[in-house]
Amino acid sequence: MAFDRDKTAHIHRELHSHLPPDPALRVKALESLAVERGYVARETLDAWIEAYSERIGPKRGAEVVARSWVAPDFRQRLLDNAGMAVREFGYEGHATGHLKAVENSDSVQNLVVCTLCSCYPFALLGMSPIWYRSAAYRARAVREPRKVLAEFGVTLPEAVGVRVWDSTAELRYLVVPQRPAGTEGWPEDRLAALVTRNAMIGTQRDLALPDTDGPG
Amino acid sequence: MDGPHDLGGKEGFGPIDVTSPPFRHEWERRQWALSKTSDKGAMGGSIDAWRHTLELLPPAVYHAVPYFEKWCIQSLCVLVRDGGVSLDEVVRAADATPEGPGTARIWSVEDAVEAVRANEAFFDADPGEPPAFEVGERVRTLRHGSPGHTRLPAYARGAVGTVTAHHGGHIYADLSAEGLEEGRHLYTVAFTAPELWGGTADPRDTVLLDLWEPYLVPA
């Protein structure tokens, strides 16, 4: 079935002018229709909310990053094909089929954005923070990444170039931050606790150690 | 299409609320959950058709309403367009107290976690011909956009970059939105910041995009 653009735009206008403006009521309308038509049960929506609050979130990505720091063979598998590598944790799934891991270095800071919508590796990092899908971030990350990073408290050393990855196709990106100095010999779980969601998107560069006043 | 969604490089949006969490309101969580199980059947279609429906929101609405409200309107639009639901039914559903438990099976949290895992999707598709470009080659993007769904952002049109990766054939988004699953070669192309934003941009910086072969010509 060919996409009917005019009809779609017309329905949008009709819906917007006839529905109550409160978004909670609009979502209620969708939920009622979806339940009534047998697409989903109300209790299932509660299960989804709990799954994404408790089980699926940035702690998953942090575990993957920590292992890449301690296991050189895993690091290589992650860089070769991150989608396959996260399967070793059982963290593959929604939007990780074509996952690419990009490492920060002394001369590179990676930054991920989706200027056209809000692409994100959901199964690995959970739901994205609001700022990631905000118009301001989507508009500015590609044009003035250094100003954007400054708003997140990141000042880049002179030698560092920014690589901005705009997720325009079905590839998704995981930024692998640098392992902080002073963590030699730490076990994986202790290292994983240092890795933040922002660091894995690229809006944090230096990971803070506990009980220090590091940035971030 | 040159729609309101194509935000890269647009100016005037102001500072970023850097502390914002994933959700602020209960209805946002509810909509996120709805999108997990409703993206099939009459409320679904391909990811590209989903995106294109959202892109067709009137620009003023796109910019005014919160993120998850756009997802909600998108789904309601698809229900009316393809799902046999009338506009009146949608308006009544917003107004009335819902009745009855429905007929769908109830999922556990474990079911949901497993469904996320099983939802690993691959977009590889045979392009049927060898790639036109190779890694290291200079390419130029098209100057003009497509009237339909496309993944070449306006800010990266008519620009010269370097191919840094070839990903084989991927389902071509522009046709996928129209219901056709065809493979085209997909590349990562790196553009210097000055190429995209002019001489005042920082020469240390690059922007990388994943672009299908039909968007590219030899530089």
Coordinates of N, CA, C and O in Angstrom, one line a residue, chain A residues 50-210:
Chain A
E50 N 7.4 -1.5 34.2 CA 8.3 -2.1 35.2 C 9.6 -2.6 34.6 O 10.7 -2.4 35.1
A51 N 9.5 -3.2 33.4 CA 10.6 -3.8 32.7 C 11.6 -2.7 32.4 O 12.8 -2.9 32.6
Y52 N 11.1 -1.5 32.0 CA 12.0 -0.4 31.6 C 12.5 0.4 32.8 O 13.4 1.2 32.7
S53 N 11.8 0.3 34.0 CA 12.3 1.0 35.1 C 13.3 0.1 35.9 O 14.3 0.7 36.4
E54 N 13.1 -1.2 35.9 CA 13.9 -2.0 36.8 C 15.0 -2.8 36.0 O 16.1 -3.1 36.5
R55 N 14.6 -3.3 34.9 CA 15.5 -4.3 34.2 C 16.3 -3.8 33.0 O 17.4 -4.3 32.8
I56 N 15.7 -2.9 32.3 CA 16.4 -2.5 31.0 C 16.8 -1.0 31.1 O 15.9 -0.2 31.1
G57 N 18.1 -0.8 31.3 CA 18.5 0.6 31.4 C 20.0 0.7 31.2 O 20.7 -0.3 30.9
P58 N 20.6 1.8 31.5 CA 22.0 2.1 31.2 C 23.0 1.2 32.0 O 24.2 1.1 31.6
K59 N 22.5 0.5 33.1 CA 23.4 -0.4 33.8 C 23.9 -1.5 32.8 O 25.0 -2.1 33.0
R60 N 23.1 -1.9 31.9 CA 23.5 -2.9 30.9 C 24.7 -2.4 30.1 O 25.7 -3.1 30.0
G61 N 24.5 -1.2 29.5 CA 25.6 -0.7 28.7 C 26.9 -0.5 29.6 O 28.0 -0.8 29.1
A62 N 26.7 -0.1 30.8 CA 27.9 0.1 31.7 C 28.6 -1.2 31.9 O 29.9 -1.3 32.0
E63 N 27.9 -2.4 32.1 CA 28.6 -3.7 32.2 C 29.4 -4.0 31.0 O 30.5 -4.5 31.1
V64 N 28.8 -3.7 29.8 CA 29.5 -4.0 28.5 C 30.8 -3.1 28.4 O 31.9 -3.6 28.1
V65 N 30.7 -1.8 28.8 CA 31.9 -1.0 28.7 C 33.0 -1.5 29.7 O 34.1 -1.6 29.3
A66 N 32.6 -1.8 30.9 CA 33.5 -2.3 31.9 C 34.3 -3.5 31.4 O 35.5 -3.6 31.6
R67 N 33.5 -4.4 30.8 CA 34.2 -5.6 30.3 C 35.2 -5.3 29.2 O 36.3 -5.9 29.1
S68 N 34.9 -4.3 28.4 CA 35.8 -4.0 27.3 C 37.1 -3.4 27.8 O 38.1 -3.5 27.2
W69 N 37.0 -2.8 29.1 CA 38.2 -2.3 29.7 C 39.2 -3.4 30.2 O 40.4 -3.2 30.3
V70 N 38.5 -4.5 30.7 CA 39.4 -5.5 31.4 C 39.7 -6.7 30.5 O 40.6 -7.4 30.8
A71 N 38.9 -6.9 29.4 CA 39.1 -8.1 28.6 C 39.4 -7.7 27.2 O 38.5 -7.4 26.4
P72 N 40.7 -7.7 26.8 CA 41.1 -7.2 25.4 C 40.4 -8.0 24.3 O 40.0 -7.4 23.3
D73 N 40.2 -9.3 24.5 CA 39.5 -10.1 23.5 C 38.0 -9.7 23.3 O 37.5 -9.5 22.2
F74 N 37.4 -9.4 24.5 CA 36.0 -8.9 24.4 C 36.0 -7.5 23.7 O 35.1 -7.2 22.9
R75 N 36.9 -6.7 24.1 CA 37.0 -5.3 23.5 C 37.0 -5.4 22.0 O 36.4 -4.7 21.3
Q76 N 37.9 -6.4 21.5 CA 38.0 -6.5 20.0 C 36.7 -7.0 19.4 O 36.2 -6.4 18.4
R77 N 36.0 -7.9 20.1 CA 34.7 -8.4 19.6 C 33.7 -7.2 19.6 O 32.9 -7.1 18.7
L78 N 33.8 -6.4 20.6 CA 32.8 -5.2 20.7 C 33.1 -4.3 19.5 O 32.1 -3.8 18.9
L79 N 34.3 -4.0 19.3 CA 34.6 -3.0 18.2 C 34.3 -3.6 16.8 O 33.9 -2.9 15.9
D80 N 34.5 -5.0 16.7 CA 34.2 -5.6 15.4 C 32.7 -5.7 15.1 O 32.3 -5.4 14.0
N81 N 32.0 -6.0 16.1 CA 30.5 -6.2 15.9 C 29.8 -6.1 17.3 O 29.6 -7.1 17.9
A82 N 29.5 -4.9 17.6 CA 28.9 -4.7 19.0 C 27.6 -5.4 19.2 O 27.3 -5.9 20.3
G83 N 26.8 -5.5 18.1 CA 25.5 -6.2 18.2 C 25.7 -7.6 18.7 O 25.0 -8.1 19.5
M84 N 26.7 -8.3 18.1 CA 27.0 -9.7 18.4 C 27.6 -9.7 19.8 O 27.3 -10.6 20.6
A85 N 28.5 -8.8 20.1 CA 29.2 -8.8 21.4 C 28.2 -8.7 22.6 O 28.4 -9.3 23.6
V86 N 27.2 -7.8 22.5 CA 26.3 -7.7 23.6 C 25.4 -8.9 23.8 O 24.8 -9.1 24.9
R87 N 25.3 -9.8 22.8 CA 24.6 -11.0 23.0 C 25.3 -11.9 24.1 O 24.6 -12.7 24.7
E88 N 26.5 -11.7 24.3 CA 27.2 -12.4 25.4 C 26.6 -12.1 26.8 O 26.8 -12.9 27.7
F89 N 26.0 -11.0 26.9 CA 25.3 -10.6 28.1 C 23.8 -10.9 28.1 O 23.1 -10.7 29.1
G90 N 23.3 -11.2 26.9 CA 21.8 -11.4 26.7 C 21.2 -10.0 26.6 O 20.0 -9.9 26.8
Y91 N 22.0 -9.0 26.2 CA 21.4 -7.6 26.1 C 21.1 -7.2 24.7 O 20.8 -6.0 24.4
E92 N 21.1 -8.1 23.8 CA 20.7 -7.8 22.4 C 19.1 -7.6 22.4 O 18.4 -8.0 23.4
G93 N 18.6 -6.9 21.4 CA 17.2 -6.7 21.3 C 16.9 -5.5 20.5 O 17.5 -5.1 19.6
H94 N 15.8 -4.8 21.0 CA 15.3 -3.6 20.4 C 16.4 -2.6 20.0 O 17.0 -2.1 20.9
A95 N 16.6 -2.4 18.7 CA 17.5 -1.4 18.2 C 19.0 -1.7 18.5 O 19.8 -0.8 18.7
T96 N 19.4 -3.0 18.6 CA 20.8 -3.2 18.8 C 21.3 -4.2 17.7 O 22.5 -4.6 17.7
G97 N 20.5 -4.5 16.7 CA 20.9 -5.4 15.7 C 22.2 -5.0 14.9 O 23.0 -5.7 14.6
H98 N 22.2 -3.7 14.7 CA 23.4 -3.1 14.0 C 24.1 -2.1 14.9 O 24.3 -0.9 14.5
L99 N 24.5 -2.6 16.0 CA 25.1 -1.7 17.0 C 26.6 -1.5 16.7 O 27.3 -2.4 16.3
K100 N 27.0 -0.2 16.8 CA 28.5 0.1 16.6 C 29.0 0.8 17.9 O 28.4 1.7 18.4
A101 N 30.1 0.2 18.4 CA 30.8 0.8 19.5 C 31.9 1.7 19.1 O 32.7 1.4 18.2
V102 N 31.9 3.0 19.6 CA 33.0 3.9 19.2 C 33.7 4.4 20.4 O 33.1 4.8 21.4
E103 N 35.0 4.2 20.4 CA 35.8 4.5 21.6 C 36.3 5.9 21.7 O 36.9 6.4 20.7
N104 N 36.3 6.5 22.8 CA 37.0 7.8 23.0 C 38.5 7.5 23.2 O 38.8 6.4 23.6
S105 N 39.3 8.5 22.9 CA 40.7 8.4 23.1 C 41.2 9.8 23.5 O 40.5 10.7 23.7
D106 N 42.6 9.9 23.6 CA 43.2 11.1 24.0 C 42.9 12.2 22.9 O 43.1 13.4 23.2
S107 N 42.6 11.8 21.7 CA 42.4 12.7 20.6 C 40.9 12.7 20.1 O 40.6 13.5 19.1
V108 N 40.1 11.9 20.6 CA 38.7 11.8 20.0 C 37.7 11.8 21.2 O 37.8 11.1 22.2
Q109 N 36.6 12.6 21.0 CA 35.4 12.5 21.8 C 34.3 12.2 20.9 O 34.0 13.0 19.9
N110 N 33.6 11.1 21.1 CA 32.4 10.7 20.3 C 31.2 11.3 20.9 O 31.0 11.3 22.1
L111 N 30.2 11.7 20.1 CA 29.0 12.2 20.5 C 27.9 11.7 19.6 O 28.0 11.8 18.4
V112 N 26.8 11.2 20.2 CA 25.7 10.5 19.4 C 24.5 11.4 19.4 O 24.1 12.0 20.5
V113 N 23.8 11.5 18.3 CA 22.6 12.3 18.2 C 21.8 11.6 17.1 O 22.3 10.8 16.3
C114 N 20.5 11.9 17.1 CA 19.6 11.5 15.9 C 18.9 12.8 15.6 O 18.0 13.2 16.2
T115 N 19.3 13.5 14.5 CA 18.7 14.8 14.1 C 17.3 14.6 13.5 O 16.6 15.6 13.5
L116 N 17.1 13.4 12.9 CA 15.8 13.3 12.2 C 14.7 12.7 13.1 O 13.5 12.9 12.8
C117 N 15.0 12.0 14.1 CA 14.0 11.5 15.0 C 14.6 11.3 16.4 O 15.1 12.3 17.0
S118 N 14.8 10.1 16.9 CA 15.3 9.9 18.2 C 15.9 8.5 18.4 O 15.8 7.9 19.5
C119 N 16.6 8.0 17.4 CA 17.2 6.7 17.4 C 18.1 6.5 18.5 O 18.9 7.4 18.9
Y120 N 18.1 5.3 19.2 CA 18.8 5.1 20.4 C 18.8 3.6 20.6 O 17.9 2.9 20.2
P121 N 19.9 3.0 21.2 CA 20.0 1.6 21.4 C 19.2 1.1 22.7 O 19.7 0.9 23.7
F122 N 17.9 1.1 22.5 CA 17.0 0.9 23.7 C 17.3 -0.3 24.5 O 17.3 -0.3 25.8
A123 N 17.5 -1.5 23.9 CA 17.7 -2.7 24.7 C 18.9 -2.6 25.5 O 19.0 -3.3 26.5
L124 N 19.9 -1.8 25.1 CA 21.1 -1.7 25.9 C 21.1 -0.6 26.9 O 21.8 -0.7 27.9
L125 N 20.5 0.6 26.6 CA 20.6 1.8 27.4 C 19.2 2.2 28.0 O 19.1 3.1 28.8
G126 N 18.1 1.4 27.7 CA 16.8 1.8 28.2 C 16.3 3.0 27.4 O 16.6 3.2 26.3
M127 N 15.3 3.7 28.1 CA 14.7 4.9 27.4 C 15.7 6.0 27.5 O 16.5 6.1 28.4
S128 N 15.7 6.8 26.4 CA 16.7 7.9 26.4 C 16.3 9.1 27.3 O 15.1 9.2 27.6
P129 N 17.2 9.9 27.8 CA 16.8 11.0 28.6 C 16.1 12.1 27.7 O 16.3 12.1 26.5
I130 N 15.3 12.9 28.3 CA 14.5 13.9 27.6 C 15.4 14.8 26.7 O 15.1 15.1 25.6
W131 N 16.6 15.2 27.3 CA 17.4 16.1 26.5 C 17.9 15.5 25.2 O 18.0 16.2 24.2
Y132 N 18.1 14.1 25.2 CA 18.5 13.5 23.9 C 17.5 13.7 22.8 O 17.9 13.8 21.7
R133 N 16.2 13.7 23.2 CA 15.2 13.8 22.1 C 14.7 15.2 22.0 O 13.7 15.5 21.3
S134 N 15.3 16.1 22.7 CA 14.8 17.5 22.7 C 15.2 18.2 21.3 O 16.2 17.8 20.7
A135 N 14.4 19.1 20.9 CA 14.7 19.9 19.7 C 16.1 20.5 19.8 O 16.9 20.6 18.8
A136 N 16.4 21.1 21.0 CA 17.6 21.8 21.1 C 18.9 20.9 20.9 O 19.8 21.3 20.2
Y137 N 18.8 19.7 21.5 CA 20.0 18.8 21.3 C 20.1 18.4 19.9 O 21.2 18.3 19.3
R138 N 18.9 17.9 19.3 CA 19.0 17.4 17.9 C 19.5 18.5 17.0 O 20.2 18.2 16.0
A139 N 19.1 19.8 17.2 CA 19.5 20.8 16.3 C 20.9 21.2 16.5 O 21.7 21.4 15.5
R140 N 21.4 21.2 17.7 CA 22.7 21.8 18.0 C 23.9 20.9 18.0 O 25.0 21.3 17.8
A141 N 23.6 19.6 18.3 CA 24.7 18.7 18.5 C 25.6 18.6 17.2 O 26.8 18.4 17.4
V142 N 25.0 18.6 16.1 CA 25.8 18.5 14.8 C 26.5 19.8 14.5 O 27.6 19.8 13.9
R143 N 25.9 21.0 14.9 CA 26.4 22.3 14.4 C 27.4 22.9 15.4 O 28.4 23.5 15.0
E144 N 27.1 22.7 16.7 CA 28.0 23.3 17.7 C 28.3 22.4 18.8 O 27.9 22.6 20.0
P145 N 28.9 21.2 18.5 CA 29.0 20.2 19.5 C 29.8 20.6 20.8 O 29.6 20.2 21.9
R146 N 30.8 21.5 20.6 CA 31.6 22.0 21.7 C 30.8 22.8 22.7 O 30.9 22.7 23.9
K147 N 29.9 23.7 22.1 CA 29.0 24.4 23.0 C 28.0 23.5 23.8 O 27.7 23.7 24.9
V148 N 27.5 22.5 23.0 CA 26.6 21.5 23.7 C 27.4 20.8 24.8 O 26.9 20.7 25.9
L149 N 28.6 20.4 24.5 CA 29.4 19.7 25.6 C 29.6 20.6 26.7 O 29.6 20.1 27.9
A150 N 29.9 21.9 26.5 CA 30.2 22.8 27.6 C 28.9 22.9 28.5 O 29.1 23.0 29.7
E151 N 27.7 22.8 27.9 CA 26.5 22.9 28.7 C 26.4 21.7 29.6 O 25.8 21.7 30.7
F152 N 27.0 20.6 29.2 CA 27.0 19.4 30.0 C 28.2 19.4 31.0 O 28.5 18.4 31.7
G153 N 29.0 20.5 31.0 CA 30.1 20.6 31.9 C 31.4 20.0 31.3 O 32.4 19.8 32.1
V154 N 31.5 19.7 30.0 CA 32.6 19.1 29.5 C 33.5 20.1 28.8 O 33.0 20.8 27.9
T155 N 34.7 20.2 29.2 CA 35.7 21.0 28.5 C 36.7 20.1 27.9 O 37.3 19.3 28.6
L156 N 36.9 20.2 26.6 CA 37.8 19.3 25.9 C 39.2 19.8 25.9 O 39.5 21.0 25.7
P157 N 40.2 18.9 26.1 CA 41.6 19.2 25.9 C 41.9 19.7 24.5 O 41.1 19.3 23.5
E158 N 42.9 20.4 24.3 CA 43.3 21.0 23.0 C 43.3 20.0 21.9 O 42.9 20.3 20.7
A159 N 43.9 18.8 22.2 CA 44.1 17.8 21.1 C 42.9 17.1 20.6 O 42.9 16.3 19.7
V160 N 41.8 17.3 21.3 CA 40.6 16.5 21.1 C 39.7 17.0 20.0 O 39.3 18.2 20.0
G161 N 39.4 16.2 19.0 CA 38.4 16.5 18.0 C 37.1 15.7 18.3 O 37.1 14.7 18.9
V162 N 36.0 16.4 18.0 CA 34.7 15.7 18.2 C 34.2 15.0 17.0 O 34.2 15.5 15.9
R163 N 33.8 13.8 17.2 CA 33.2 13.0 16.1 C 31.7 12.9 16.5 O 31.3 12.2 17.5
V164 N 30.8 13.6 15.7 CA 29.4 13.5 16.0 C 28.8 12.5 15.1 O 28.9 12.6 13.9
W165 N 28.2 11.5 15.7 CA 27.5 10.4 14.9 C 26.0 10.7 14.8 O 25.3 10.6 15.8
D166 N 25.5 11.0 13.6 CA 24.1 11.3 13.4 C 23.5 10.0 13.0 O 23.8 9.5 11.9
S167 N 22.6 9.4 13.8 CA 22.1 8.0 13.5 C 21.0 8.2 12.5 O 19.8 8.2 12.8
T168 N 21.4 8.2 11.2 CA 20.4 8.4 10.1 C 19.8 7.1 9.6 O 18.8 7.1 9.0
A169 N 20.5 5.9 9.8 CA 20.0 4.7 9.3 C 19.7 3.8 10.5 O 19.4 4.3 11.6
E170 N 19.8 2.4 10.3 CA 19.4 1.6 11.5 C 20.7 1.2 12.3 O 20.6 0.3 13.2
L171 N 21.8 1.8 12.1 CA 22.9 1.6 13.0 C 22.6 2.4 14.3 O 22.1 3.5 14.2
R172 N 23.0 1.8 15.4 CA 22.9 2.5 16.7 C 24.3 2.6 17.3 O 25.1 1.7 17.0
Y173 N 24.6 3.6 18.1 CA 25.9 3.9 18.6 C 26.0 3.8 20.1 O 25.2 4.3 20.8
L174 N 27.1 3.2 20.5 CA 27.5 3.1 21.9 C 28.9 3.8 22.1 O 29.8 3.3 21.5
V175 N 28.9 4.9 22.8 CA 30.2 5.5 23.1 C 30.9 4.8 24.2 O 30.3 4.5 25.3
V176 N 32.1 4.3 24.0 CA 32.9 3.7 25.1 C 33.9 4.7 25.7 O 34.8 5.2 25.0
P177 N 33.6 5.2 26.9 CA 34.4 6.2 27.5 C 35.8 5.6 27.9 O 35.9 4.4 27.9
Q178 N 36.7 6.5 28.2 CA 38.1 6.1 28.6 C 38.0 5.6 30.0 O 37.3 6.2 30.9
R179 N 38.8 4.6 30.3 CA 38.8 4.1 31.7 C 39.6 5.1 32.6 O 40.7 5.5 32.2
P180 N 39.0 5.5 33.7 CA 39.7 6.5 34.5 C 41.0 6.0 35.1 O 41.1 4.8 35.4
A181 N 41.9 6.9 35.3 CA 43.2 6.5 35.9 C 42.9 6.2 37.4 O 41.9 6.8 38.0
G182 N 43.7 5.3 38.0 CA 43.5 5.0 39.4 C 42.5 3.9 39.6 O 42.1 3.6 40.8
T183 N 42.1 3.2 38.6 CA 41.2 2.1 38.7 C 41.9 0.7 38.4 O 41.2 -0.3 38.1
E184 N 43.2 0.7 38.4 CA 43.9 -0.5 38.0 C 43.5 -1.6 39.0 O 43.5 -1.4 40.2
G185 N 43.2 -2.8 38.5 CA 43.0 -3.9 39.4 C 41.5 -4.0 39.9 O 41.2 -4.9 40.6
W186 N 40.7 -3.0 39.6 CA 39.3 -3.0 40.0 C 38.6 -4.1 39.3 O 38.7 -4.4 38.1
P187 N 37.6 -4.8 40.1 CA 36.8 -5.8 39.4 C 35.7 -5.1 38.5 O 35.4 -3.9 38.6
E188 N 35.2 -5.9 37.6 CA 34.3 -5.4 36.5 C 33.1 -4.6 37.1 O 32.7 -3.6 36.6
D189 N 32.5 -5.2 38.2 CA 31.3 -4.6 38.7 C 31.6 -3.2 39.3 O 30.7 -2.3 39.2
R190 N 32.7 -3.1 39.9 CA 33.1 -1.8 40.5 C 33.4 -0.7 39.4 O 33.0 0.4 39.5
L191 N 34.0 -1.2 38.3 CA 34.2 -0.3 37.1 C 32.9 0.1 36.5 O 32.7 1.2 36.1
A192 N 32.0 -0.9 36.4 CA 30.7 -0.6 35.7 C 29.9 0.5 36.4 O 29.2 1.3 35.8
A193 N 30.1 0.5 37.8 CA 29.4 1.5 38.5 C 29.8 3.0 38.2 O 29.1 3.9 38.6
L194 N 31.0 3.1 37.6 CA 31.5 4.4 37.2 C 30.9 4.9 35.9 O 30.9 6.1 35.6
V195 N 30.3 4.0 35.1 CA 29.9 4.4 33.7 C 28.5 4.9 33.7 O 27.6 4.2 34.1
T196 N 28.3 6.1 33.2 CA 27.0 6.8 33.2 C 26.4 6.7 31.8 O 27.0 6.5 30.8
R197 N 25.1 6.9 31.9 CA 24.3 7.0 30.6 C 24.9 8.1 29.7 O 25.1 7.9 28.5
N198 N 25.1 9.3 30.3 CA 25.6 10.4 29.5 C 27.0 10.0 28.8 O 27.2 10.4 27.7
A199 N 27.8 9.3 29.6 CA 29.1 9.0 29.0 C 29.0 8.1 27.8 O 29.8 8.1 26.9
M200 N 27.9 7.2 27.8 CA 27.7 6.3 26.7 C 27.0 6.9 25.5 O 26.9 6.3 24.5
I201 N 26.5 8.1 25.7 CA 26.0 8.9 24.6 C 27.1 9.9 24.1 O 27.1 10.3 23.0
G202 N 28.0 10.3 25.0 CA 29.1 11.2 24.7 C 29.0 12.5 25.3 O 29.9 13.4 25.0
T203 N 28.0 12.8 26.2 CA 27.9 14.1 26.8 C 28.7 14.2 28.1 O 28.5 15.2 28.8
Q204 N 29.4 13.1 28.5 CA 30.3 13.2 29.6 C 31.6 12.6 29.1 O 31.6 11.6 28.4
R205 N 32.7 13.2 29.5 CA 34.0 12.7 29.0 C 34.8 11.9 30.1 O 35.1 10.8 30.0
D206 N 35.0 12.7 31.2 CA 35.8 12.1 32.3 C 34.8 11.4 33.3 O 33.9 12.1 33.8
L207 N 35.0 10.2 33.6 CA 34.2 9.5 34.6 C 34.7 9.8 36.0 O 35.9 9.8 36.2
A208 N 33.8 10.1 36.9 CA 34.2 10.5 38.2 C 34.4 9.2 39.1 O 33.6 8.3 39.0
L209 N 35.4 9.2 39.9 CA 35.6 8.2 40.9 C 34.8 8.5 42.1 O 34.6 9.7 42.4
P210 N 34.3 7.5 42.9 CA 33.6 7.9 44.1 C 34.5 8.7 45.1 O 35.7 8.5 45.1

